Amino acid sequence: MSTAAGQTGDAGLVPLQTMGTLKPLTIEKMMESSWKVFQNLEPFCQAICSHEMGQEVLPKITKELETYRETLGRSLPVAELGFSMAQDNAFLFKCLLDPGQYSDEDIKAFIADANEGTSEAIVEVKEVLGLVRANRQGISAVRDELRTINDQVKEQKEAHADQKLTAQNRANFWSSVGKTASSIANVVKILPARERDKDDDLMILLPFILPMIEWGASELQSSNIRVAEQREASIQRCNVALEQLDTAIVNLQGLEVHLGDIVDWWLNVQTHLVTVGKRLGSLKRPSRPRMEQLQNDFEAIGNSFQTYKSGVAKLLEYYPQAL
């Protein structure tokens, strides 16, 4: 076995210098995406639609939000596991920095434990990834249903407008040949009642999106106060609501990407744990700067997992289950 840092005589081992680092920013972006999904879906819990077909869809959006809330709840123990495994790996590289304190057998035992924990972390993150994907698919289906209803309402409005124009032309014709006003009124009565009584645009009374709350805030407004308080709202065309759902879907896609990055990184960690175990002799002194960097990297990542857990826990408290 070569003692040169980053080289090995064992086939299949990956040079330690190539070990990728999961940037804490990735976890921070994942937390931000989690918040933004709630930002765009939460207003639908108090939304009202002017059309009965649209009104039937709104509770489905609320249901999808509740399901997504459960997904975030499931992510909390996964984040805790990520923190624990990052700390274990940081400790491992700390041990390599002090070769006189631990024997090779002790370090190999640490590696075995870290490898087992990493395998568990991969399974757990993949599970949450599957749940987020299901959330995205569910919201996409509801979005498509609302879009279809909006298209149908537009078609109905166009048909009614054509009917109205035909009736008006007919009334104008009879008026031009001297028919009485009562005859004209009778012709206009063929218009559907809904066309005469109300606008057929699919309109939604949608509360305004709540502003971003800093994740590090020490105090959040009581969820009971939040639910009870009067929310400002505005009447929006359906396209605005569809755009909000589109934005939520984009952020869910971002969550999937971030979770996939975490899975890939844990897999990479596993690969390199094998390298460390088989190259203890060459790693103890020549790679000391690299060991220090890896220790610091794992500690930073562990802190990011803790920040995610704390931030999402506050979000779930802010948005109670019974919205």
PDB file of C-alpha atoms in Angstrom:
ATOM      1  CA  MET A   1       0.000   0.000   0.000  1.00  0.00           C
ATOM      2  CA  SER A   2       1.328   3.425  -0.910  1.00  0.00           C
ATOM      3  CA  THR A   3       1.752   5.916   1.898  1.00  0.00           C
ATOM      4  CA  ALA A   4       1.249   8.899  -0.358  1.00  0.00           C
ATOM      5  CA  ALA A   5      -1.840  10.927   0.523  1.00  0.00           C
ATOM      6  CA  GLY A   6      -4.707  10.425  -1.861  1.00  0.00           C
ATOM      7  CA  GLN A   7      -3.212   7.273  -3.464  1.00  0.00           C
ATOM      8  CA  THR A   8      -3.812   3.617  -2.826  1.00  0.00           C
ATOM      9  CA  GLY A   9      -2.617   0.276  -4.066  1.00  0.00           C
ATOM     10  CA  ASP A  10      -6.001  -1.378  -3.364  1.00  0.00           C
ATOM     11  CA  ALA A  11      -8.153  -1.783  -6.461  1.00  0.00           C
ATOM     12  CA  GLY A  12     -11.548  -0.119  -6.233  1.00  0.00           C
ATOM     13  CA  LEU A  13     -10.651   2.346  -3.485  1.00  0.00           C
ATOM     14  CA  VAL A  14     -11.439   5.992  -4.130  1.00  0.00           C
ATOM     15  CA  PRO A  15      -8.770   8.622  -3.369  1.00  0.00           C
ATOM     16  CA  LEU A  16      -9.757  10.485  -0.222  1.00  0.00           C
ATOM     17  CA  GLN A  17      -9.192  13.878  -1.839  1.00  0.00           C
ATOM     18  CA  THR A  18     -12.141  13.234  -4.173  1.00  0.00           C
ATOM     19  CA  MET A  19     -14.599  12.971  -1.303  1.00  0.00           C
ATOM     20  CA  GLY A  20     -17.329  15.452  -2.006  1.00  0.00           C
ATOM     21  CA  THR A  21     -18.710  17.778   0.631  1.00  0.00           C
ATOM     22  CA  LEU A  22     -22.412  18.347   1.156  1.00  0.00           C
ATOM     23  CA  LYS A  23     -22.590  22.103   1.402  1.00  0.00           C
ATOM     24  CA  PRO A  24     -24.560  23.393   4.393  1.00  0.00           C
ATOM     25  CA  LEU A  25     -26.215  25.745   1.908  1.00  0.00           C
ATOM     26  CA  THR A  26     -27.983  22.739   0.353  1.00  0.00           C
ATOM     27  CA  ILE A  27     -29.722  21.981   3.641  1.00  0.00           C
ATOM     28  CA  GLU A  28     -30.532  25.672   4.133  1.00  0.00           C
ATOM     29  CA  LYS A  29     -32.113  25.819   0.669  1.00  0.00           C
ATOM     30  CA  MET A  30     -34.105  22.688   1.498  1.00  0.00           C
ATOM     31  CA  MET A  31     -35.503  24.426   4.575  1.00  0.00           C
ATOM     32  CA  GLU A  32     -36.345  27.531   2.538  1.00  0.00           C
ATOM     33  CA  SER A  33     -38.156  25.441  -0.075  1.00  0.00           C
ATOM     34  CA  SER A  34     -40.145  23.733   2.709  1.00  0.00           C
ATOM     35  CA  TRP A  35     -41.346  27.118   3.905  1.00  0.00           C
ATOM     36  CA  LYS A  36     -42.227  28.397   0.442  1.00  0.00           C
ATOM     37  CA  VAL A  37     -44.440  25.388  -0.270  1.00  0.00           C
ATOM     38  CA  PHE A  38     -46.460  26.276   2.827  1.00  0.00           C
ATOM     39  CA  GLN A  39     -46.492  29.929   1.864  1.00  0.00           C
ATOM     40  CA  ASN A  40     -48.263  29.168  -1.396  1.00  0.00           C
ATOM     41  CA  LEU A  41     -50.623  26.417  -0.208  1.00  0.00           C
ATOM     42  CA  GLU A  42     -51.750  27.783   3.158  1.00  0.00           C
ATOM     43  CA  PRO A  43     -54.027  30.558   1.783  1.00  0.00           C
ATOM     44  CA  PHE A  44     -56.201  27.927   0.082  1.00  0.00           C
ATOM     45  CA  CYS A  45     -57.326  26.709   3.519  1.00  0.00           C
ATOM     46  CA  GLN A  46     -59.478  29.851   3.804  1.00  0.00           C
ATOM     47  CA  ALA A  47     -60.219  30.352   0.108  1.00  0.00           C
ATOM     48  CA  ILE A  48     -63.733  30.630  -1.318  1.00  0.00           C
ATOM     49  CA  CYS A  49     -64.683  30.061  -4.957  1.00  0.00           C
ATOM     50  CA  SER A  50     -67.576  31.672  -6.815  1.00  0.00           C
ATOM     51  CA  HIS A  51     -68.286  28.488  -8.757  1.00  0.00           C
ATOM     52  CA  GLU A  52     -69.541  25.272  -7.157  1.00  0.00           C
ATOM     53  CA  MET A  53     -67.167  23.143  -9.242  1.00  0.00           C
ATOM     54  CA  GLY A  54     -64.223  25.216  -8.089  1.00  0.00           C
ATOM     55  CA  GLN A  55     -65.440  25.128  -4.496  1.00  0.00           C
ATOM     56  CA  GLU A  56     -65.270  21.317  -4.600  1.00  0.00           C
ATOM     57  CA  VAL A  57     -61.562  21.430  -5.485  1.00  0.00           C
ATOM     58  CA  LEU A  58     -60.393  23.750  -2.693  1.00  0.00           C
ATOM     59  CA  PRO A  59     -60.720  21.155   0.130  1.00  0.00           C
ATOM     60  CA  LYS A  60     -58.500  18.850  -1.924  1.00  0.00           C
ATOM     61  CA  ILE A  61     -55.731  21.459  -1.823  1.00  0.00           C
ATOM     62  CA  THR A  62     -56.119  21.692   1.957  1.00  0.00           C
ATOM     63  CA  LYS A  63     -55.872  17.911   2.155  1.00  0.00           C
ATOM     64  CA  GLU A  64     -52.659  17.962   0.137  1.00  0.00           C
ATOM     65  CA  LEU A  65     -51.256  20.592   2.502  1.00  0.00           C
ATOM     66  CA  GLU A  66     -52.071  18.360   5.475  1.00  0.00           C
ATOM     67  CA  THR A  67     -50.324  15.450   3.756  1.00  0.00           C
ATOM     68  CA  TYR A  68     -47.287  17.624   3.071  1.00  0.00           C
ATOM     69  CA  ARG A  69     -47.279  18.665   6.717  1.00  0.00           C
ATOM     70  CA  GLU A  70     -47.060  14.995   7.664  1.00  0.00           C
ATOM     71  CA  THR A  71     -44.101  14.615   5.292  1.00  0.00           C
ATOM     72  CA  LEU A  72     -42.272  17.453   7.004  1.00  0.00           C
ATOM     73  CA  GLY A  73     -43.016  15.866  10.352  1.00  0.00           C
ATOM     74  CA  ARG A  74     -41.451  12.658   9.067  1.00  0.00           C
ATOM     75  CA  SER A  75     -38.361  14.611   8.000  1.00  0.00           C
ATOM     76  CA  LEU A  76     -37.603  15.733  11.568  1.00  0.00           C
ATOM     77  CA  PRO A  77     -36.212  12.404  12.861  1.00  0.00           C
ATOM     78  CA  VAL A  78     -34.343  12.056   9.558  1.00  0.00           C
ATOM     79  CA  ALA A  79     -32.690  15.417  10.179  1.00  0.00           C
ATOM     80  CA  GLU A  80     -31.847  14.300  13.710  1.00  0.00           C
ATOM     81  CA  LEU A  81     -30.262  11.151  12.302  1.00  0.00           C
ATOM     82  CA  GLY A  82     -28.318  13.262   9.815  1.00  0.00           C
ATOM     83  CA  PHE A  83     -27.021  15.387  12.679  1.00  0.00           C
ATOM     84  CA  SER A  84     -26.026  12.307  14.673  1.00  0.00           C
ATOM     85  CA  MET A  85     -24.226  10.699  11.739  1.00  0.00           C
ATOM     86  CA  ALA A  86     -22.416  13.938  10.871  1.00  0.00           C
ATOM     87  CA  GLN A  87     -21.223  14.157  14.471  1.00  0.00           C
ATOM     88  CA  ASP A  88     -20.060  10.517  14.399  1.00  0.00           C
ATOM     89  CA  ASN A  89     -18.089  11.102  11.222  1.00  0.00           C
ATOM     90  CA  ALA A  90     -16.590  14.293  12.634  1.00  0.00           C
ATOM     91  CA  PHE A  91     -15.487  12.275  15.671  1.00  0.00           C
ATOM     92  CA  LEU A  92     -13.951   9.629  13.422  1.00  0.00           C
ATOM     93  CA  PHE A  93     -11.719  12.151  11.668  1.00  0.00           C
ATOM     94  CA  LYS A  94     -10.893  13.721  15.019  1.00  0.00           C
ATOM     95  CA  CYS A  95      -9.637  10.289  16.098  1.00  0.00           C
ATOM     96  CA  LEU A  96      -7.452  10.120  13.004  1.00  0.00           C
ATOM     97  CA  LEU A  97      -5.904  13.426  14.049  1.00  0.00           C
ATOM     98  CA  ASP A  98      -4.798  11.845  17.346  1.00  0.00           C
ATOM     99  CA  PRO A  99      -3.391   8.449  16.311  1.00  0.00           C
ATOM    100  CA  GLY A 100      -1.928   7.733  19.733  1.00  0.00           C
ATOM    101  CA  GLN A 101      -5.263   7.829  21.553  1.00  0.00           C
ATOM    102  CA  TYR A 102      -7.131   5.131  19.599  1.00  0.00           C
ATOM    103  CA  SER A 103      -5.945   1.851  18.146  1.00  0.00           C
ATOM    104  CA  ASP A 104      -6.617   0.774  14.572  1.00  0.00           C
ATOM    105  CA  GLU A 105      -9.163  -1.719  15.895  1.00  0.00           C
ATOM    106  CA  ASP A 106     -11.008   1.048  17.759  1.00  0.00           C
ATOM    107  CA  ILE A 107     -11.101   3.218  14.657  1.00  0.00           C
ATOM    108  CA  LYS A 108     -12.287   0.318  12.507  1.00  0.00           C
ATOM    109  CA  ALA A 109     -15.096  -0.215  15.026  1.00  0.00           C
ATOM    110  CA  PHE A 110     -15.988   3.482  14.742  1.00  0.00           C
ATOM    111  CA  ILE A 111     -16.012   3.133  10.956  1.00  0.00           C
ATOM    112  CA  ALA A 112     -18.277   0.087  11.117  1.00  0.00           C
ATOM    113  CA  ASP A 113     -20.751   1.960  13.320  1.00  0.00           C
ATOM    114  CA  ALA A 114     -20.607   5.021  11.080  1.00  0.00           C
ATOM    115  CA  ASN A 115     -21.153   2.888   7.999  1.00  0.00           C
ATOM    116  CA  GLU A 116     -24.180   1.211   9.569  1.00  0.00           C
ATOM    117  CA  GLY A 117     -25.644   4.554  10.583  1.00  0.00           C
ATOM    118  CA  THR A 118     -24.996   5.982   7.143  1.00  0.00           C
ATOM    119  CA  SER A 119     -26.897   3.082   5.562  1.00  0.00           C
ATOM    120  CA  GLU A 120     -29.837   3.857   7.823  1.00  0.00           C
ATOM    121  CA  ALA A 121     -29.638   7.550   6.919  1.00  0.00           C
ATOM    122  CA  ILE A 122     -29.755   6.723   3.209  1.00  0.00           C
ATOM    123  CA  VAL A 123     -32.888   4.598   3.659  1.00  0.00           C
ATOM    124  CA  GLU A 124     -34.586   7.301   5.732  1.00  0.00           C
ATOM    125  CA  VAL A 125     -33.785  10.137   3.322  1.00  0.00           C
ATOM    126  CA  LYS A 126     -35.010   8.051   0.381  1.00  0.00           C
ATOM    127  CA  GLU A 127     -38.295   7.498   2.210  1.00  0.00           C
ATOM    128  CA  VAL A 128     -38.800  11.235   2.725  1.00  0.00           C
ATOM    129  CA  LEU A 129     -37.831  11.818  -0.911  1.00  0.00           C
ATOM    130  CA  GLY A 130     -40.595   9.419  -1.970  1.00  0.00           C
ATOM    131  CA  LEU A 131     -43.115  11.227   0.226  1.00  0.00           C
ATOM    132  CA  VAL A 132     -42.160  14.626  -1.221  1.00  0.00           C
ATOM    133  CA  ARG A 133     -42.490  13.213  -4.736  1.00  0.00           C
ATOM    134  CA  ALA A 134     -45.965  11.914  -3.856  1.00  0.00           C
ATOM    135  CA  ASN A 135     -46.860  15.355  -2.448  1.00  0.00           C
ATOM    136  CA  ARG A 136     -45.801  17.001  -5.697  1.00  0.00           C
ATOM    137  CA  GLN A 137     -47.809  14.542  -7.760  1.00  0.00           C
ATOM    138  CA  GLY A 138     -50.882  15.063  -5.566  1.00  0.00           C
ATOM    139  CA  ILE A 139     -50.724  18.846  -5.788  1.00  0.00           C
ATOM    140  CA  SER A 140     -50.087  18.616  -9.534  1.00  0.00           C
ATOM    141  CA  ALA A 141     -53.230  16.502  -9.938  1.00  0.00           C
ATOM    142  CA  VAL A 142     -55.360  19.005  -8.010  1.00  0.00           C
ATOM    143  CA  ARG A 143     -53.808  21.876  -9.964  1.00  0.00           C
ATOM    144  CA  ASP A 144     -54.682  20.139 -13.233  1.00  0.00           C
ATOM    145  CA  GLU A 145     -58.235  19.555 -12.023  1.00  0.00           C
ATOM    146  CA  LEU A 146     -58.649  23.231 -11.145  1.00  0.00           C
ATOM    147  CA  ARG A 147     -57.210  24.244 -14.517  1.00  0.00           C
ATOM    148  CA  THR A 148     -59.682  21.942 -16.303  1.00  0.00           C
ATOM    149  CA  ILE A 149     -62.591  23.474 -14.391  1.00  0.00           C
ATOM    150  CA  ASN A 150     -61.354  26.952 -15.240  1.00  0.00           C
ATOM    151  CA  ASP A 151     -61.193  26.015 -18.927  1.00  0.00           C
ATOM    152  CA  GLN A 152     -64.714  24.589 -18.754  1.00  0.00           C
ATOM    153  CA  VAL A 153     -66.047  27.773 -17.166  1.00  0.00           C
ATOM    154  CA  LYS A 154     -64.393  29.835 -19.892  1.00  0.00           C
ATOM    155  CA  GLU A 155     -66.011  27.659 -22.545  1.00  0.00           C
ATOM    156  CA  GLN A 156     -69.388  28.026 -20.835  1.00  0.00           C
ATOM    157  CA  LYS A 157     -68.956  31.781 -20.710  1.00  0.00           C
ATOM    158  CA  GLU A 158     -68.088  31.915 -24.386  1.00  0.00           C
ATOM    159  CA  ALA A 159     -71.127  29.777 -25.231  1.00  0.00           C
ATOM    160  CA  HIS A 160     -73.379  32.017 -23.145  1.00  0.00           C
ATOM    161  CA  ALA A 161     -71.886  35.082 -24.775  1.00  0.00           C
ATOM    162  CA  ASP A 162     -72.676  33.598 -28.201  1.00  0.00           C
ATOM    163  CA  GLN A 163     -76.229  32.860 -27.055  1.00  0.00           C
ATOM    164  CA  LYS A 164     -76.593  36.380 -25.806  1.00  0.00           C
ATOM    165  CA  LEU A 165     -75.327  37.823 -29.083  1.00  0.00           C
ATOM    166  CA  THR A 166     -77.696  35.622 -31.084  1.00  0.00           C
ATOM    167  CA  ALA A 167     -80.633  36.628 -28.900  1.00  0.00           C
ATOM    168  CA  GLN A 168     -79.696  40.285 -29.162  1.00  0.00           C
ATOM    169  CA  ASN A 169     -79.424  40.072 -32.936  1.00  0.00           C
ATOM    170  CA  ARG A 170     -82.815  38.380 -33.050  1.00  0.00           C
ATOM    171  CA  ALA A 171     -84.291  41.076 -30.834  1.00  0.00           C
ATOM    172  CA  ASN A 172     -82.767  43.774 -33.017  1.00  0.00           C
ATOM    173  CA  PHE A 173     -84.279  42.127 -36.076  1.00  0.00           C
ATOM    174  CA  TRP A 174     -87.799  42.080 -34.634  1.00  0.00           C
ATOM    175  CA  SER A 175     -87.338  45.609 -33.389  1.00  0.00           C
ATOM    176  CA  SER A 176     -86.385  46.700 -36.909  1.00  0.00           C
ATOM    177  CA  VAL A 177     -89.628  45.291 -38.340  1.00  0.00           C
ATOM    178  CA  GLY A 178     -91.750  47.051 -35.754  1.00  0.00           C
ATOM    179  CA  LYS A 179     -92.413  44.394 -33.155  1.00  0.00           C
ATOM    180  CA  THR A 180     -93.471  45.535 -29.717  1.00  0.00           C
ATOM    181  CA  ALA A 181     -91.179  45.908 -26.740  1.00  0.00           C
ATOM    182  CA  SER A 182     -92.914  42.973 -25.072  1.00  0.00           C
ATOM    183  CA  SER A 183     -91.926  40.717 -27.958  1.00  0.00           C
ATOM    184  CA  ILE A 184     -88.310  41.787 -27.571  1.00  0.00           C
ATOM    185  CA  ALA A 185     -88.444  41.011 -23.831  1.00  0.00           C
ATOM    186  CA  ASN A 186     -89.808  37.552 -24.564  1.00  0.00           C
ATOM    187  CA  VAL A 187     -86.910  36.830 -26.922  1.00  0.00           C
ATOM    188  CA  VAL A 188     -84.318  37.967 -24.364  1.00  0.00           C
ATOM    189  CA  LYS A 189     -85.828  35.582 -21.793  1.00  0.00           C
ATOM    190  CA  ILE A 190     -84.277  32.630 -23.640  1.00  0.00           C
ATOM    191  CA  LEU A 191     -80.912  33.622 -22.139  1.00  0.00           C
ATOM    192  CA  PRO A 192     -79.808  31.297 -19.317  1.00  0.00           C
ATOM    193  CA  ALA A 193     -80.466  32.734 -15.863  1.00  0.00           C
ATOM    194  CA  ARG A 194     -76.813  32.401 -14.852  1.00  0.00           C
ATOM    195  CA  GLU A 195     -75.762  34.596 -17.781  1.00  0.00           C
ATOM    196  CA  ARG A 196     -78.135  37.341 -16.752  1.00  0.00           C
ATOM    197  CA  ASP A 197     -77.502  37.108 -13.023  1.00  0.00           C
ATOM    198  CA  LYS A 198     -73.768  36.744 -12.576  1.00  0.00           C
ATOM    199  CA  ASP A 199     -70.344  36.701 -14.160  1.00  0.00           C
ATOM    200  CA  ASP A 200     -69.232  33.223 -15.223  1.00  0.00           C
ATOM    201  CA  ASP A 201     -65.520  33.816 -14.642  1.00  0.00           C
ATOM    202  CA  LEU A 202     -64.072  31.360 -12.133  1.00  0.00           C
ATOM    203  CA  MET A 203     -63.134  33.704  -9.297  1.00  0.00           C
ATOM    204  CA  ILE A 204     -61.474  32.793  -5.999  1.00  0.00           C
ATOM    205  CA  LEU A 205     -61.403  34.815  -2.773  1.00  0.00           C
ATOM    206  CA  LEU A 206     -57.826  34.067  -1.729  1.00  0.00           C
ATOM    207  CA  PRO A 207     -56.148  35.315   1.477  1.00  0.00           C
ATOM    208  CA  PHE A 208     -52.861  37.098   0.935  1.00  0.00           C
ATOM    209  CA  ILE A 209     -49.661  35.062   1.259  1.00  0.00           C
ATOM    210  CA  LEU A 210     -48.169  35.430   4.721  1.00  0.00           C
ATOM    211  CA  PRO A 211     -44.738  37.101   4.791  1.00  0.00           C
ATOM    212  CA  MET A 212     -41.593  35.078   5.396  1.00  0.00           C
ATOM    213  CA  ILE A 213     -40.708  34.559   9.035  1.00  0.00           C
ATOM    214  CA  GLU A 214     -37.063  34.312   9.969  1.00  0.00           C
ATOM    215  CA  TRP A 215     -36.240  30.756  10.975  1.00  0.00           C
ATOM    216  CA  GLY A 216     -34.149  31.928  13.889  1.00  0.00           C
ATOM    217  CA  ALA A 217     -36.957  33.976  15.433  1.00  0.00           C
ATOM    218  CA  SER A 218     -37.145  33.329  19.154  1.00  0.00           C
ATOM    219  CA  GLU A 219     -40.896  33.776  19.305  1.00  0.00           C
ATOM    220  CA  LEU A 220     -43.653  33.021  16.838  1.00  0.00           C
ATOM    221  CA  GLN A 221     -47.217  34.155  16.997  1.00  0.00           C
ATOM    222  CA  SER A 222     -49.474  31.657  18.737  1.00  0.00           C
ATOM    223  CA  SER A 223     -51.085  29.285  16.255  1.00  0.00           C
ATOM    224  CA  ASN A 224     -54.447  29.848  17.949  1.00  0.00           C
ATOM    225  CA  ILE A 225     -54.157  33.599  17.405  1.00  0.00           C
ATOM    226  CA  ARG A 226     -53.088  33.033  13.813  1.00  0.00           C
ATOM    227  CA  VAL A 227     -56.124  30.873  13.053  1.00  0.00           C
ATOM    228  CA  ALA A 228     -58.541  33.260  14.757  1.00  0.00           C
ATOM    229  CA  GLU A 229     -57.265  36.514  13.333  1.00  0.00           C
ATOM    230  CA  GLN A 230     -58.951  38.119  10.365  1.00  0.00           C
ATOM    231  CA  ARG A 231     -56.928  37.577   7.217  1.00  0.00           C
ATOM    232  CA  GLU A 232     -56.906  40.115   4.447  1.00  0.00           C
ATOM    233  CA  ALA A 233     -58.003  38.595   1.172  1.00  0.00           C
ATOM    234  CA  SER A 234     -58.674  39.654  -2.376  1.00  0.00           C
ATOM    235  CA  ILE A 235     -60.773  38.283  -5.200  1.00  0.00           C
ATOM    236  CA  GLN A 236     -58.481  36.730  -7.788  1.00  0.00           C
ATOM    237  CA  ARG A 237     -59.020  35.149 -11.152  1.00  0.00           C
ATOM    238  CA  CYS A 238     -58.330  31.427 -11.218  1.00  0.00           C
ATOM    239  CA  ASN A 239     -55.079  31.946 -13.132  1.00  0.00           C
ATOM    240  CA  VAL A 240     -53.568  33.625 -10.060  1.00  0.00           C
ATOM    241  CA  ALA A 241     -54.461  30.629  -7.911  1.00  0.00           C
ATOM    242  CA  LEU A 242     -53.003  28.296 -10.529  1.00  0.00           C
ATOM    243  CA  GLU A 243     -49.766  30.283 -10.504  1.00  0.00           C
ATOM    244  CA  GLN A 244     -49.534  29.851  -6.726  1.00  0.00           C
ATOM    245  CA  LEU A 245     -49.944  26.105  -7.112  1.00  0.00           C
ATOM    246  CA  ASP A 246     -47.323  26.106  -9.868  1.00  0.00           C
ATOM    247  CA  THR A 247     -44.893  27.860  -7.524  1.00  0.00           C
ATOM    248  CA  ALA A 248     -45.546  25.300  -4.784  1.00  0.00           C
ATOM    249  CA  ILE A 249     -44.850  22.496  -7.254  1.00  0.00           C
ATOM    250  CA  VAL A 250     -41.573  24.121  -8.347  1.00  0.00           C
ATOM    251  CA  ASN A 251     -40.456  24.333  -4.714  1.00  0.00           C
ATOM    252  CA  LEU A 252     -41.398  20.692  -4.168  1.00  0.00           C
ATOM    253  CA  GLN A 253     -39.240  19.821  -7.166  1.00  0.00           C
ATOM    254  CA  GLY A 254     -36.432  21.765  -5.510  1.00  0.00           C
ATOM    255  CA  LEU A 255     -36.928  19.724  -2.333  1.00  0.00           C
ATOM    256  CA  GLU A 256     -36.611  16.535  -4.362  1.00  0.00           C
ATOM    257  CA  VAL A 257     -33.332  17.736  -5.867  1.00  0.00           C
ATOM    258  CA  HIS A 258     -31.907  18.669  -2.459  1.00  0.00           C
ATOM    259  CA  LEU A 259     -32.933  15.341  -0.923  1.00  0.00           C
ATOM    260  CA  GLY A 260     -31.400  13.525  -3.880  1.00  0.00           C
ATOM    261  CA  ASP A 261     -28.158  15.430  -3.308  1.00  0.00           C
ATOM    262  CA  ILE A 262     -28.164  14.316   0.330  1.00  0.00           C
ATOM    263  CA  VAL A 263     -28.668  10.674  -0.678  1.00  0.00           C
ATOM    264  CA  ASP A 264     -25.791  10.889  -3.177  1.00  0.00           C
ATOM    265  CA  TRP A 265     -23.559  12.484  -0.581  1.00  0.00           C
ATOM    266  CA  TRP A 266     -24.255   9.810   2.049  1.00  0.00           C
ATOM    267  CA  LEU A 267     -23.494   7.160  -0.572  1.00  0.00           C
ATOM    268  CA  ASN A 268     -20.215   8.936  -1.255  1.00  0.00           C
ATOM    269  CA  VAL A 269     -19.469   9.001   2.468  1.00  0.00           C
ATOM    270  CA  GLN A 270     -19.975   5.240   2.610  1.00  0.00           C
ATOM    271  CA  THR A 271     -17.533   4.705  -0.233  1.00  0.00           C
ATOM    272  CA  HIS A 272     -14.897   6.765   1.498  1.00  0.00           C
ATOM    273  CA  LEU A 273     -15.418   5.112   4.856  1.00  0.00           C
ATOM    274  CA  VAL A 274     -14.232   1.933   3.138  1.00  0.00           C
ATOM    275  CA  THR A 275     -11.177   3.836   1.887  1.00  0.00           C
ATOM    276  CA  VAL A 276     -10.410   5.147   5.359  1.00  0.00           C
ATOM    277  CA  GLY A 277     -10.736   1.697   6.899  1.00  0.00           C
ATOM    278  CA  LYS A 278      -8.318   0.133   4.431  1.00  0.00           C
ATOM    279  CA  ARG A 279      -5.786   2.959   4.478  1.00  0.00           C
ATOM    280  CA  LEU A 280      -5.398   3.792   8.150  1.00  0.00           C
ATOM    281  CA  GLY A 281      -1.622   3.578   7.963  1.00  0.00           C
ATOM    282  CA  SER A 282      -1.325   6.201   5.231  1.00  0.00           C
ATOM    283  CA  LEU A 283      -4.045   8.483   6.543  1.00  0.00           C
ATOM    284  CA  LYS A 284      -2.879   9.170  10.073  1.00  0.00           C
ATOM    285  CA  ARG A 285      -0.143  11.686   9.326  1.00  0.00           C
ATOM    286  CA  PRO A 286       0.260  12.560   5.618  1.00  0.00           C
ATOM    287  CA  SER A 287      -3.407  13.610   5.293  1.00  0.00           C
ATOM    288  CA  ARG A 288      -3.696  15.618   8.505  1.00  0.00           C
ATOM    289  CA  PRO A 289      -4.867  18.861   6.792  1.00  0.00           C
ATOM    290  CA  ARG A 290      -7.463  16.840   4.913  1.00  0.00           C
ATOM    291  CA  MET A 291      -8.594  15.143   8.140  1.00  0.00           C
ATOM    292  CA  GLU A 292      -9.032  18.540   9.804  1.00  0.00           C
ATOM    293  CA  GLN A 293     -11.055  19.823   6.856  1.00  0.00           C
ATOM    294  CA  LEU A 294     -13.324  16.761   6.844  1.00  0.00           C
ATOM    295  CA  GLN A 295     -13.885  17.063  10.581  1.00  0.00           C
ATOM    296  CA  ASN A 296     -14.881  20.703  10.187  1.00  0.00           C
ATOM    297  CA  ASP A 297     -17.092  19.883   7.189  1.00  0.00           C
ATOM    298  CA  PHE A 298     -19.007  17.213   9.075  1.00  0.00           C
ATOM    299  CA  GLU A 299     -19.479  19.490  12.075  1.00  0.00           C
ATOM    300  CA  ALA A 300     -20.862  22.257   9.848  1.00  0.00           C
ATOM    301  CA  ILE A 301     -23.221  19.819   8.140  1.00  0.00           C
ATOM    302  CA  GLY A 302     -24.399  18.515  11.501  1.00  0.00           C
ATOM    303  CA  ASN A 303     -25.220  22.057  12.576  1.00  0.00           C
ATOM    304  CA  SER A 304     -27.169  22.590   9.352  1.00  0.00           C
ATOM    305  CA  PHE A 305     -29.262  19.493  10.007  1.00  0.00           C
ATOM    306  CA  GLN A 306     -30.036  20.848  13.472  1.00  0.00           C
ATOM    307  CA  THR A 307     -31.012  24.226  12.006  1.00  0.00           C
ATOM    308  CA  TYR A 308     -33.339  22.484   9.542  1.00  0.00           C
ATOM    309  CA  LYS A 309     -34.944  20.461  12.318  1.00  0.00           C
ATOM    310  CA  SER A 310     -35.483  23.533  14.486  1.00  0.00           C
ATOM    311  CA  GLY A 311     -36.849  25.620  11.616  1.00  0.00           C
ATOM    312  CA  VAL A 312     -39.290  22.992  10.361  1.00  0.00           C
ATOM    313  CA  ALA A 313     -40.458  22.234  13.907  1.00  0.00           C
ATOM    314  CA  LYS A 314     -41.327  25.928  14.322  1.00  0.00           C
ATOM    315  CA  LEU A 315     -43.089  25.923  10.974  1.00  0.00           C
ATOM    316  CA  LEU A 316     -45.241  22.932  11.981  1.00  0.00           C
ATOM    317  CA  GLU A 317     -46.119  24.676  15.239  1.00  0.00           C
ATOM    318  CA  TYR A 318     -46.989  27.859  13.386  1.00  0.00           C
ATOM    319  CA  TYR A 319     -49.247  25.930  10.994  1.00  0.00           C
ATOM    320  CA  PRO A 320     -51.264  23.632  13.291  1.00  0.00           C
ATOM    321  CA  GLN A 321     -52.636  20.370  11.982  1.00  0.00           C
ATOM    322  CA  ALA A 322     -56.229  21.572  12.159  1.00  0.00           C
ATOM    323  CA  LEU A 323     -55.973  24.482   9.731  1.00  0.00           C
TER     324      LEU A 323
END
